[in-house]
Amino acid sequence: MDFRSGYRRKWSFNLIILTRFVEAPIPKTINHFDLTTHSTLAQLSIKLAQTSPTAVETQVANHSITVDRPVEKGGGGLGLMGGQHMLIGIGGCFCSTLFAAAQSRGIEVEGLAVEVSATLAEEGAPRFTAIHLGVTCQKPESSEEVEKLIAIAEKGCISINTVKSGLNFSAELSI
């Protein structure tokens, strides 16, 4: 089967970010990307450090990721922009959740490709107003199985659930 003839399902969802701070119990310190729970609160944490006048980097396990702006936007062009990393995170989370759902059901997935696209706001603060995932795959060949895996991945993906339901956001100086 040619990759381009794989099944395709499209859907869109609105991205809602709430910018209010809600006080919650402070969880114990955790290692990068380890989920630890404190009471009913789980926390995931990464640290970024400046590596150039316009870039930051994170080291997680054996992986390094640089975030920067393109030269034409005043950056050094050393990495992708934060919004691009956000889209990678959404697409990657969706894919890994889909793979886990398929594996737990004994379903073989081949040729999976996900195109993540976002619409930028025309007014107001810079933000995405919609995100769309276009999904194609060669296997499974049954469209019913593909649709089921897509639905499960959409419901189980932390990144998708976060943007669909909104979040509490805060930023503060740590001394």
CSV table of N, CA and C in Angstrom, one decimal:
chain,number,residue,atom,x,y,z
A,1,MET,N,0.8,-1.2,0.0
A,1,MET,CA,0.0,0.0,0.0
A,1,MET,C,0.9,1.2,0.0
A,2,ASP,N,0.6,2.2,-0.9
A,2,ASP,CA,1.4,3.4,-1.0
A,2,ASP,C,1.0,4.3,0.3
A,3,PHE,N,2.0,4.9,0.9
A,3,PHE,CA,1.8,5.7,2.1
A,3,PHE,C,0.7,6.8,1.8
A,4,ARG,N,0.7,7.4,0.7
A,4,ARG,CA,-0.3,8.4,0.4
A,4,ARG,C,-1.7,7.9,0.4
A,5,SER,N,-1.9,6.6,0.2
A,5,SER,CA,-3.2,6.1,0.1
A,5,SER,C,-3.7,5.6,1.5
A,6,GLY,N,-2.9,5.8,2.6
A,6,GLY,CA,-3.3,5.5,3.9
A,6,GLY,C,-4.5,6.2,4.3
A,7,TYR,N,-5.1,5.8,5.5
A,7,TYR,CA,-6.3,6.4,6.0
A,7,TYR,C,-6.0,7.8,6.5
A,8,ARG,N,-6.9,8.7,6.5
A,8,ARG,CA,-6.7,10.1,6.9
A,8,ARG,C,-7.9,10.5,7.7
A,9,ARG,N,-7.7,11.1,8.9
A,9,ARG,CA,-8.8,11.7,9.6
A,9,ARG,C,-8.3,13.0,10.1
A,10,LYS,N,-9.2,14.0,10.0
A,10,LYS,CA,-8.9,15.4,10.3
A,10,LYS,C,-9.8,15.8,11.5
A,11,TRP,N,-9.3,16.6,12.4
A,11,TRP,CA,-10.1,17.2,13.4
A,11,TRP,C,-9.4,18.5,13.8
A,12,SER,N,-10.1,19.4,14.4
A,12,SER,CA,-9.5,20.6,15.0
A,12,SER,C,-10.0,20.8,16.4
A,13,PHE,N,-9.3,21.5,17.2
A,13,PHE,CA,-9.7,21.9,18.5
A,13,PHE,C,-9.2,23.2,18.8
A,14,ASN,N,-9.9,24.0,19.6
A,14,ASN,CA,-9.4,25.3,20.0
A,14,ASN,C,-8.5,25.2,21.1
A,15,LEU,N,-7.5,26.1,21.1
A,15,LEU,CA,-6.5,26.2,22.2
A,15,LEU,C,-6.9,27.3,23.2
A,16,ILE,N,-7.1,26.9,24.4
A,16,ILE,CA,-7.5,27.9,25.4
A,16,ILE,C,-6.4,27.9,26.5
A,17,ILE,N,-5.9,29.1,26.7
A,17,ILE,CA,-4.9,29.2,27.8
A,17,ILE,C,-5.5,30.2,28.8
A,18,LEU,N,-5.7,29.8,30.0
A,18,LEU,CA,-6.1,30.7,31.0
A,18,LEU,C,-4.9,31.3,31.8
A,19,THR,N,-4.8,32.6,31.9
A,19,THR,CA,-3.7,33.2,32.6
A,19,THR,C,-4.0,33.6,34.0
A,20,ARG,N,-4.4,32.7,34.8
A,20,ARG,CA,-4.6,33.1,36.2
A,20,ARG,C,-3.8,32.1,37.0
A,21,PHE,N,-3.5,32.5,38.2
A,21,PHE,CA,-2.7,31.7,39.1
A,21,PHE,C,-3.6,31.1,40.2
A,22,VAL,N,-3.6,29.9,40.4
A,22,VAL,CA,-4.3,29.2,41.5
A,22,VAL,C,-3.3,28.6,42.4
A,23,GLU,N,-3.4,29.0,43.7
A,23,GLU,CA,-2.5,28.4,44.7
A,23,GLU,C,-2.8,26.9,44.9
A,24,ALA,N,-1.8,26.1,45.0
A,24,ALA,CA,-1.9,24.7,45.2
A,24,ALA,C,-0.8,24.2,46.0
A,25,PRO,N,-0.9,23.1,46.7
A,25,PRO,CA,0.2,22.6,47.5
A,25,PRO,C,1.5,22.4,46.6
A,26,ILE,N,2.6,22.8,47.2
A,26,ILE,CA,3.9,22.7,46.4
A,26,ILE,C,4.3,21.2,46.5
A,27,PRO,N,4.5,20.6,45.4
A,27,PRO,CA,4.9,19.2,45.4
A,27,PRO,C,6.4,19.1,45.7
A,28,LYS,N,6.9,17.9,46.1
A,28,LYS,CA,8.3,17.7,46.3
A,28,LYS,C,9.1,17.8,45.0
A,29,THR,N,10.4,18.1,45.1
A,29,THR,CA,11.2,18.3,43.9
A,29,THR,C,11.3,16.9,43.2
A,30,ILE,N,11.3,17.0,41.9
A,30,ILE,CA,11.4,15.8,41.1
A,30,ILE,C,12.5,15.9,40.0
A,31,ASN,N,12.9,14.8,39.5
A,31,ASN,CA,13.9,14.8,38.4
A,31,ASN,C,13.2,15.2,37.1
A,32,HIS,N,13.9,15.6,36.1
A,32,HIS,CA,13.4,16.0,34.8
A,32,HIS,C,12.5,14.8,34.3
A,33,PHE,N,11.3,15.2,33.9
A,33,PHE,CA,10.4,14.3,33.2
A,33,PHE,C,10.0,13.1,34.0
A,34,ASP,N,10.2,13.0,35.3
A,34,ASP,CA,9.6,12.0,36.2
A,34,ASP,C,8.3,12.5,36.7
A,35,LEU,N,7.2,11.8,36.6
A,35,LEU,CA,6.0,12.2,37.2
A,35,LEU,C,5.9,11.7,38.7
A,36,THR,N,5.7,12.6,39.6
A,36,THR,CA,5.6,12.3,41.0
A,36,THR,C,4.4,13.0,41.5
A,37,THR,N,3.7,12.3,42.4
A,37,THR,CA,2.4,12.9,42.9
A,37,THR,C,2.6,13.3,44.3
A,38,HIS,N,1.9,14.4,44.6
A,38,HIS,CA,1.9,14.9,46.0
A,38,HIS,C,0.4,15.2,46.2
A,39,SER,N,-0.2,14.5,47.1
A,39,SER,CA,-1.6,14.6,47.3
A,39,SER,C,-2.3,14.3,46.0
A,40,THR,N,-3.1,15.2,45.4
A,40,THR,CA,-3.7,14.9,44.2
A,40,THR,C,-3.1,15.7,43.0
A,41,LEU,N,-1.9,16.3,43.3
A,41,LEU,CA,-1.2,17.1,42.3
A,41,LEU,C,0.0,16.3,41.7
A,42,ALA,N,0.1,16.2,40.4
A,42,ALA,CA,1.3,15.6,39.8
A,42,ALA,C,2.0,16.8,39.1
A,43,GLN,N,3.3,16.7,39.0
A,43,GLN,CA,4.1,17.7,38.4
A,43,GLN,C,5.2,17.2,37.5
A,44,LEU,N,5.4,17.8,36.4
A,44,LEU,CA,6.4,17.5,35.4
A,44,LEU,C,7.2,18.8,35.3
A,45,SER,N,8.5,18.6,35.4
A,45,SER,CA,9.4,19.8,35.4
A,45,SER,C,10.6,19.6,34.5
A,46,ILE,N,11.0,20.7,33.8
A,46,ILE,CA,12.2,20.7,33.1
A,46,ILE,C,12.9,22.1,33.4
A,47,LYS,N,14.2,22.2,33.2
A,47,LYS,CA,14.9,23.4,33.4
A,47,LYS,C,15.6,23.8,32.1
A,48,LEU,N,15.5,25.1,31.8
A,48,LEU,CA,16.1,25.7,30.6
A,48,LEU,C,17.2,26.6,31.1
A,49,ALA,N,18.3,26.7,30.4
A,49,ALA,CA,19.5,27.6,30.7
A,49,ALA,C,19.9,28.3,29.5
A,50,GLN,N,20.2,29.6,29.6
A,50,GLN,CA,20.7,30.4,28.5
A,50,GLN,C,22.0,29.9,28.0
A,51,THR,N,22.1,29.8,26.6
A,51,THR,CA,23.3,29.3,26.0
A,51,THR,C,23.9,30.3,25.0
A,52,SER,N,23.1,31.4,24.7
A,52,SER,CA,23.6,32.4,23.8
A,52,SER,C,22.7,33.7,24.2
A,53,PRO,N,23.0,34.8,23.5
A,53,PRO,CA,22.2,36.0,23.8
A,53,PRO,C,20.7,35.8,23.6
A,54,THR,N,20.3,34.8,22.7
A,54,THR,CA,18.9,34.7,22.3
A,54,THR,C,18.4,33.3,22.5
A,55,ALA,N,19.2,32.3,23.0
A,55,ALA,CA,18.8,30.9,23.0
A,55,ALA,C,18.9,30.3,24.4
A,56,VAL,N,18.0,29.3,24.7
A,56,VAL,CA,18.1,28.5,25.9
A,56,VAL,C,18.1,27.1,25.5
A,57,GLU,N,18.6,26.2,26.4
A,57,GLU,CA,18.7,24.8,26.1
A,57,GLU,C,18.3,24.0,27.3
A,58,THR,N,17.7,22.8,27.1
A,58,THR,CA,17.4,21.9,28.1
A,58,THR,C,18.1,20.6,27.9
A,59,GLN,N,18.6,19.9,28.9
A,59,GLN,CA,19.2,18.6,28.9
A,59,GLN,C,18.3,17.7,29.6
A,60,VAL,N,17.8,16.7,29.0
A,60,VAL,CA,16.9,15.7,29.6
A,60,VAL,C,17.4,14.3,29.2
A,61,ALA,N,17.9,13.6,30.2
A,61,ALA,CA,18.5,12.3,29.9
A,61,ALA,C,19.7,12.5,28.9
A,62,ASN,N,19.6,11.8,27.7
A,62,ASN,CA,20.7,12.0,26.7
A,62,ASN,C,20.3,12.9,25.6
A,63,HIS,N,19.2,13.7,25.9
A,63,HIS,CA,18.7,14.6,24.8
A,63,HIS,C,18.9,16.0,25.2
A,64,SER,N,19.2,16.8,24.1
A,64,SER,CA,19.4,18.2,24.3
A,64,SER,C,18.5,19.0,23.3
A,65,ILE,N,17.8,20.0,23.8
A,65,ILE,CA,16.9,20.7,22.9
A,65,ILE,C,17.2,22.2,23.1
A,66,THR,N,17.4,22.9,22.0
A,66,THR,CA,17.6,24.3,22.0
A,66,THR,C,16.4,25.1,21.4
A,67,VAL,N,16.1,26.2,22.1
A,67,VAL,CA,15.0,27.0,21.7
A,67,VAL,C,15.6,28.4,21.4
A,68,ASP,N,15.3,28.9,20.2
A,68,ASP,CA,15.8,30.2,19.8
A,68,ASP,C,14.8,30.8,18.7
A,69,ARG,N,15.1,32.0,18.3
A,69,ARG,CA,14.3,32.6,17.3
A,69,ARG,C,15.1,32.6,16.0
A,70,PRO,N,14.4,32.7,14.8
A,70,PRO,CA,15.2,32.8,13.6
A,70,PRO,C,16.0,34.2,13.5
A,71,VAL,N,17.0,34.2,12.8
A,71,VAL,CA,17.8,35.4,12.6
A,71,VAL,C,16.9,36.6,12.2
A,72,GLU,N,16.0,36.3,11.3
A,72,GLU,CA,15.1,37.4,10.7
A,72,GLU,C,14.2,37.9,11.8
A,73,LYS,N,14.0,37.2,12.9
A,73,LYS,CA,13.2,37.7,14.0
A,73,LYS,C,14.0,38.2,15.2
A,74,GLY,N,15.3,38.4,15.0
A,74,GLY,CA,16.2,38.9,16.0
A,74,GLY,C,16.9,37.8,16.9
A,75,GLY,N,16.8,36.6,16.5
A,75,GLY,CA,17.4,35.5,17.2
A,75,GLY,C,18.7,35.1,16.6
A,76,GLY,N,19.3,34.0,17.0
A,76,GLY,CA,20.5,33.5,16.5
A,76,GLY,C,20.3,32.3,15.5
A,77,GLY,N,19.1,31.8,15.4
A,77,GLY,CA,18.8,30.7,14.5
A,77,GLY,C,19.4,29.4,15.0
A,78,LEU,N,19.6,29.2,16.3
A,78,LEU,CA,20.2,28.0,16.8
A,78,LEU,C,19.2,26.9,17.1
A,79,GLY,N,17.9,27.2,17.0
A,79,GLY,CA,16.9,26.1,17.3
A,79,GLY,C,15.6,26.6,16.9
A,80,LEU,N,14.6,25.7,17.1
A,80,LEU,CA,13.2,26.1,16.7
A,80,LEU,C,12.7,27.0,17.8
A,81,MET,N,11.6,27.8,17.4
A,81,MET,CA,10.9,28.7,18.3
A,81,MET,C,10.1,27.9,19.3
A,82,GLY,N,9.8,28.5,20.4
A,82,GLY,CA,9.0,27.8,21.4
A,82,GLY,C,7.6,27.3,20.9
A,83,GLY,N,7.0,28.1,20.1
A,83,GLY,CA,5.7,27.6,19.5
A,83,GLY,C,5.8,26.4,18.7
A,84,GLN,N,6.9,26.3,17.9
A,84,GLN,CA,7.2,25.1,17.1
A,84,GLN,C,7.4,23.9,18.0
A,85,HIS,N,8.1,24.1,19.1
A,85,HIS,CA,8.3,23.0,20.1
A,85,HIS,C,7.0,22.6,20.7
A,86,MET,N,6.1,23.5,20.9
A,86,MET,CA,4.8,23.2,21.5
A,86,MET,C,4.0,22.3,20.5
A,87,LEU,N,4.1,22.6,19.3
A,87,LEU,CA,3.4,21.8,18.3
A,87,LEU,C,4.0,20.4,18.2
A,88,ILE,N,5.4,20.3,18.3
A,88,ILE,CA,6.1,19.0,18.3
A,88,ILE,C,5.6,18.2,19.5
A,89,GLY,N,5.5,18.9,20.6
A,89,GLY,CA,5.0,18.2,21.9
A,89,GLY,C,3.6,17.7,21.7
A,90,ILE,N,2.7,18.4,21.1
A,90,ILE,CA,1.4,18.0,20.9
A,90,ILE,C,1.4,16.8,20.0
A,91,GLY,N,2.0,16.9,18.9
A,91,GLY,CA,2.1,15.8,17.9
A,91,GLY,C,2.8,14.6,18.4
A,92,GLY,N,3.9,14.8,19.1
A,92,GLY,CA,4.6,13.6,19.7
A,92,GLY,C,3.9,12.9,20.8
A,93,CYS,N,3.2,13.7,21.6
A,93,CYS,CA,2.4,13.1,22.7
A,93,CYS,C,1.2,12.3,22.1
A,94,PHE,N,0.6,12.8,21.1
A,94,PHE,CA,-0.5,12.1,20.4
A,94,PHE,C,0.0,10.8,19.8
A,95,CYS,N,1.2,10.9,19.1
A,95,CYS,CA,1.7,9.6,18.5
A,95,CYS,C,2.1,8.6,19.5
A,96,SER,N,2.8,9.0,20.6
A,96,SER,CA,3.2,8.0,21.6
A,96,SER,C,2.0,7.4,22.3
A,97,THR,N,0.9,8.2,22.5
A,97,THR,CA,-0.3,7.7,23.1
A,97,THR,C,-1.0,6.7,22.1
A,98,LEU,N,-1.0,7.0,20.8
A,98,LEU,CA,-1.6,6.1,19.8
A,98,LEU,C,-0.8,4.8,19.7
A,99,PHE,N,0.5,4.9,19.8
A,99,PHE,CA,1.3,3.7,19.7
A,99,PHE,C,1.0,2.8,21.0
A,100,ALA,N,0.9,3.4,22.1
A,100,ALA,CA,0.6,2.7,23.4
A,100,ALA,C,-0.7,2.0,23.3
A,101,ALA,N,-1.7,2.7,22.8
A,101,ALA,CA,-3.1,2.1,22.6
A,101,ALA,C,-3.0,1.0,21.6
A,102,ALA,N,-2.3,1.1,20.5
A,102,ALA,CA,-2.2,0.0,19.6
A,102,ALA,C,-1.5,-1.2,20.2
A,103,GLN,N,-0.4,-0.9,20.8
A,103,GLN,CA,0.4,-2.0,21.4
A,103,GLN,C,-0.4,-2.8,22.5
A,104,SER,N,-1.2,-2.1,23.3
A,104,SER,CA,-2.0,-2.8,24.3
A,104,SER,C,-3.1,-3.6,23.7
A,105,ARG,N,-3.5,-3.3,22.5
A,105,ARG,CA,-4.5,-4.1,21.8
A,105,ARG,C,-4.0,-5.1,20.8
A,106,GLY,N,-2.7,-5.2,20.7
A,106,GLY,CA,-2.1,-6.1,19.7
A,106,GLY,C,-2.3,-5.6,18.3
A,107,ILE,N,-2.4,-4.3,18.0
A,107,ILE,CA,-2.6,-3.8,16.7
A,107,ILE,C,-1.2,-3.3,16.2
A,108,GLU,N,-0.9,-3.7,15.0
A,108,GLU,CA,0.4,-3.2,14.4
A,108,GLU,C,0.1,-1.9,13.6
A,109,VAL,N,1.0,-0.9,13.9
A,109,VAL,CA,0.9,0.4,13.3
A,109,VAL,C,2.1,0.6,12.4
A,110,GLU,N,1.9,0.9,11.1
A,110,GLU,CA,3.0,1.2,10.2
A,110,GLU,C,2.7,2.5,9.4
A,111,GLY,N,3.8,3.2,9.2
A,111,GLY,CA,3.7,4.4,8.3
A,111,GLY,C,2.9,5.5,8.9
A,112,LEU,N,2.8,5.7,10.2
A,112,LEU,CA,2.1,6.7,10.8
A,112,LEU,C,2.8,8.1,10.5
A,113,ALA,N,2.0,9.0,10.1
A,113,ALA,CA,2.5,10.4,10.0
A,113,ALA,C,1.4,11.4,10.5
A,114,VAL,N,1.9,12.4,11.2
A,114,VAL,CA,0.9,13.4,11.7
A,114,VAL,C,1.4,14.7,11.4
A,115,GLU,N,0.6,15.5,10.7
A,115,GLU,CA,0.9,16.9,10.4
A,115,GLU,C,0.2,17.8,11.4
A,116,VAL,N,1.0,18.5,12.1
A,116,VAL,CA,0.4,19.4,13.1
A,116,VAL,C,0.5,20.8,12.6
A,117,SER,N,-0.7,21.5,12.5
A,117,SER,CA,-0.7,22.9,12.0
A,117,SER,C,-1.5,23.7,12.9
A,118,ALA,N,-1.1,25.0,13.0
A,118,ALA,CA,-1.8,25.9,14.0
A,118,ALA,C,-2.1,27.2,13.3
A,119,THR,N,-3.1,27.8,13.8
A,119,THR,CA,-3.6,29.1,13.3
A,119,THR,C,-3.2,30.2,14.3
A,120,LEU,N,-2.5,31.2,13.9
A,120,LEU,CA,-2.1,32.3,14.8
A,120,LEU,C,-3.2,33.3,14.9
A,121,ALA,N,-3.3,33.9,16.0
A,121,ALA,CA,-4.3,35.0,16.3
A,121,ALA,C,-4.0,36.2,15.4
A,122,GLU,N,-5.0,36.8,14.8
A,122,GLU,CA,-4.8,38.0,14.0
A,122,GLU,C,-4.8,39.2,14.9
A,123,GLU,N,-5.4,39.2,16.1
A,123,GLU,CA,-5.5,40.3,17.0
A,123,GLU,C,-5.1,39.9,18.4
A,124,GLY,N,-4.7,40.8,19.2
A,124,GLY,CA,-4.4,40.5,20.6
A,124,GLY,C,-3.0,39.9,20.8
A,125,ALA,N,-2.9,39.3,21.9
A,125,ALA,CA,-1.6,38.6,22.3
A,125,ALA,C,-1.2,37.6,21.3
A,126,PRO,N,0.1,37.4,21.0
A,126,PRO,CA,0.5,36.3,20.1
A,126,PRO,C,0.1,35.0,20.7
A,127,ARG,N,-0.6,34.2,20.0
A,127,ARG,CA,-1.1,32.9,20.5
A,127,ARG,C,-1.6,32.1,19.3
A,128,PHE,N,-1.8,30.8,19.5
A,128,PHE,CA,-2.5,29.9,18.6
A,128,PHE,C,-4.0,30.0,18.9
A,129,THR,N,-4.8,30.1,17.9
A,129,THR,CA,-6.3,30.1,18.1
A,129,THR,C,-6.9,28.7,17.8
A,130,ALA,N,-6.2,27.9,17.0
A,130,ALA,CA,-6.6,26.6,16.7
A,130,ALA,C,-5.4,25.7,16.3
A,131,ILE,N,-5.5,24.4,16.6
A,131,ILE,CA,-4.5,23.5,16.2
A,131,ILE,C,-5.2,22.3,15.5
A,132,HIS,N,-4.6,21.8,14.5
A,132,HIS,CA,-5.2,20.8,13.7
A,132,HIS,C,-4.2,19.6,13.5
A,133,LEU,N,-4.6,18.4,13.7
A,133,LEU,CA,-3.8,17.2,13.4
A,133,LEU,C,-4.3,16.5,12.2
A,134,GLY,N,-3.5,16.3,11.2
A,134,GLY,CA,-3.9,15.5,10.0
A,134,GLY,C,-3.1,14.2,10.2
A,135,VAL,N,-3.8,13.0,10.3
A,135,VAL,CA,-3.3,11.7,10.6
A,135,VAL,C,-3.3,10.8,9.3
A,136,THR,N,-2.2,10.2,9.0
A,136,THR,CA,-2.2,9.2,7.9
A,136,THR,C,-1.4,8.0,8.4
A,137,CYS,N,-1.8,6.8,8.0
A,137,CYS,CA,-1.0,5.6,8.3
A,137,CYS,C,-1.3,4.5,7.2
A,138,GLN,N,-0.4,3.6,7.1
A,138,GLN,CA,-0.6,2.5,6.2
A,138,GLN,C,-1.2,1.3,6.9
A,139,LYS,N,-0.9,1.0,8.1
A,139,LYS,CA,-1.5,-0.1,8.9
A,139,LYS,C,-1.8,0.5,10.2
A,140,PRO,N,-2.9,0.1,10.8
A,140,PRO,CA,-3.8,-1.0,10.4
A,140,PRO,C,-4.6,-0.6,9.1
A,141,GLU,N,-5.0,-1.6,8.4
A,141,GLU,CA,-5.7,-1.4,7.1
A,141,GLU,C,-7.2,-1.1,7.3
A,142,SER,N,-7.7,-1.5,8.5
A,142,SER,CA,-9.1,-1.3,8.8
A,142,SER,C,-9.3,0.2,9.3
A,143,SER,N,-10.2,0.9,8.6
A,143,SER,CA,-10.4,2.3,8.9
A,143,SER,C,-11.0,2.4,10.3
A,144,GLU,N,-11.8,1.3,10.7
A,144,GLU,CA,-12.4,1.3,12.0
A,144,GLU,C,-11.4,1.3,13.1
A,145,GLU,N,-10.3,0.5,12.9
A,145,GLU,CA,-9.2,0.4,13.9
A,145,GLU,C,-8.5,1.7,14.0
A,146,VAL,N,-8.2,2.3,12.8
A,146,VAL,CA,-7.5,3.6,12.8
A,146,VAL,C,-8.3,4.6,13.6
A,147,GLU,N,-9.6,4.7,13.2
A,147,GLU,CA,-10.5,5.7,13.9
A,147,GLU,C,-10.5,5.5,15.4
A,148,LYS,N,-10.6,4.2,15.9
A,148,LYS,CA,-10.6,3.9,17.3
A,148,LYS,C,-9.3,4.4,17.9
A,149,LEU,N,-8.1,4.1,17.3
A,149,LEU,CA,-6.8,4.5,17.9
A,149,LEU,C,-6.7,6.0,17.9
A,150,ILE,N,-7.2,6.7,16.9
A,150,ILE,CA,-7.1,8.2,16.9
A,150,ILE,C,-8.0,8.7,18.1
A,151,ALA,N,-9.2,8.2,18.3
A,151,ALA,CA,-10.0,8.6,19.4
A,151,ALA,C,-9.4,8.4,20.7
A,152,ILE,N,-8.8,7.2,20.9
A,152,ILE,CA,-8.1,6.9,22.1
A,152,ILE,C,-6.9,7.8,22.4
A,153,ALA,N,-6.1,8.0,21.3
A,153,ALA,CA,-5.0,8.9,21.5
A,153,ALA,C,-5.4,10.3,21.8
A,154,GLU,N,-6.4,10.8,21.2
A,154,GLU,CA,-6.9,12.1,21.4
A,154,GLU,C,-7.4,12.3,22.9
A,155,LYS,N,-8.1,11.3,23.4
A,155,LYS,CA,-8.5,11.3,24.8
A,155,LYS,C,-7.5,11.1,25.8
A,156,GLY,N,-6.4,10.4,25.5
A,156,GLY,CA,-5.3,10.0,26.4
A,156,GLY,C,-4.1,10.9,26.4
A,157,CYS,N,-4.0,11.8,25.5
A,157,CYS,CA,-2.8,12.6,25.3
A,157,CYS,C,-2.8,13.8,26.3
A,158,ILE,N,-1.8,13.8,27.2
A,158,ILE,CA,-1.7,14.9,28.1
A,158,ILE,C,-1.7,16.3,27.5
A,159,SER,N,-0.9,16.4,26.4
A,159,SER,CA,-0.8,17.7,25.7
A,159,SER,C,-2.1,18.2,25.1
A,160,ILE,N,-2.8,17.3,24.5
A,160,ILE,CA,-4.1,17.6,23.9
A,160,ILE,C,-5.1,18.0,25.0
A,161,ASN,N,-5.2,17.2,26.0
A,161,ASN,CA,-6.1,17.4,27.1
A,161,ASN,C,-5.8,18.8,27.7
A,162,THR,N,-4.5,19.1,27.8
A,162,THR,CA,-4.2,20.4,28.4
A,162,THR,C,-4.7,21.6,27.6
A,163,VAL,N,-4.4,21.6,26.3
A,163,VAL,CA,-4.8,22.7,25.5
A,163,VAL,C,-6.3,22.8,25.3
A,164,LYS,N,-7.0,21.6,25.3
A,164,LYS,CA,-8.4,21.6,25.1
A,164,LYS,C,-9.1,22.1,26.3
A,165,SER,N,-8.6,21.9,27.5
A,165,SER,CA,-9.3,22.3,28.7
A,165,SER,C,-8.7,23.6,29.4
A,166,GLY,N,-7.6,24.1,28.9
A,166,GLY,CA,-7.0,25.2,29.5
A,166,GLY,C,-6.1,24.9,30.6
A,167,LEU,N,-5.4,25.8,31.2
A,167,LEU,CA,-4.5,25.6,32.3
A,167,LEU,C,-4.3,26.8,33.1
A,168,ASN,N,-3.8,26.7,34.3
A,168,ASN,CA,-3.4,27.8,35.1
A,168,ASN,C,-1.9,28.1,34.8
A,169,PHE,N,-1.6,29.3,34.7
A,169,PHE,CA,-0.2,29.7,34.3
A,169,PHE,C,0.3,30.8,35.2
A,170,SER,N,1.6,30.6,35.6
A,170,SER,CA,2.2,31.6,36.4
A,170,SER,C,3.7,31.7,36.0
A,171,ALA,N,4.3,32.9,36.2
A,171,ALA,CA,5.7,33.1,36.0
A,171,ALA,C,6.2,34.0,37.1
A,172,GLU,N,7.3,33.7,37.7
A,172,GLU,CA,7.7,34.5,38.8
A,172,GLU,C,9.2,34.4,38.9
A,173,LEU,N,9.8,35.4,39.5
A,173,LEU,CA,11.3,35.5,39.7
A,173,LEU,C,11.6,34.6,40.9
A,174,SER,N,12.6,33.7,40.7
A,174,SER,CA,13.1,32.8,41.7
A,174,SER,C,14.5,33.3,42.1
A,175,ILE,N,14.7,33.6,43.3
A,175,ILE,CA,16.0,34.2,43.8
A,175,ILE,C,16.7,33.1,44.6
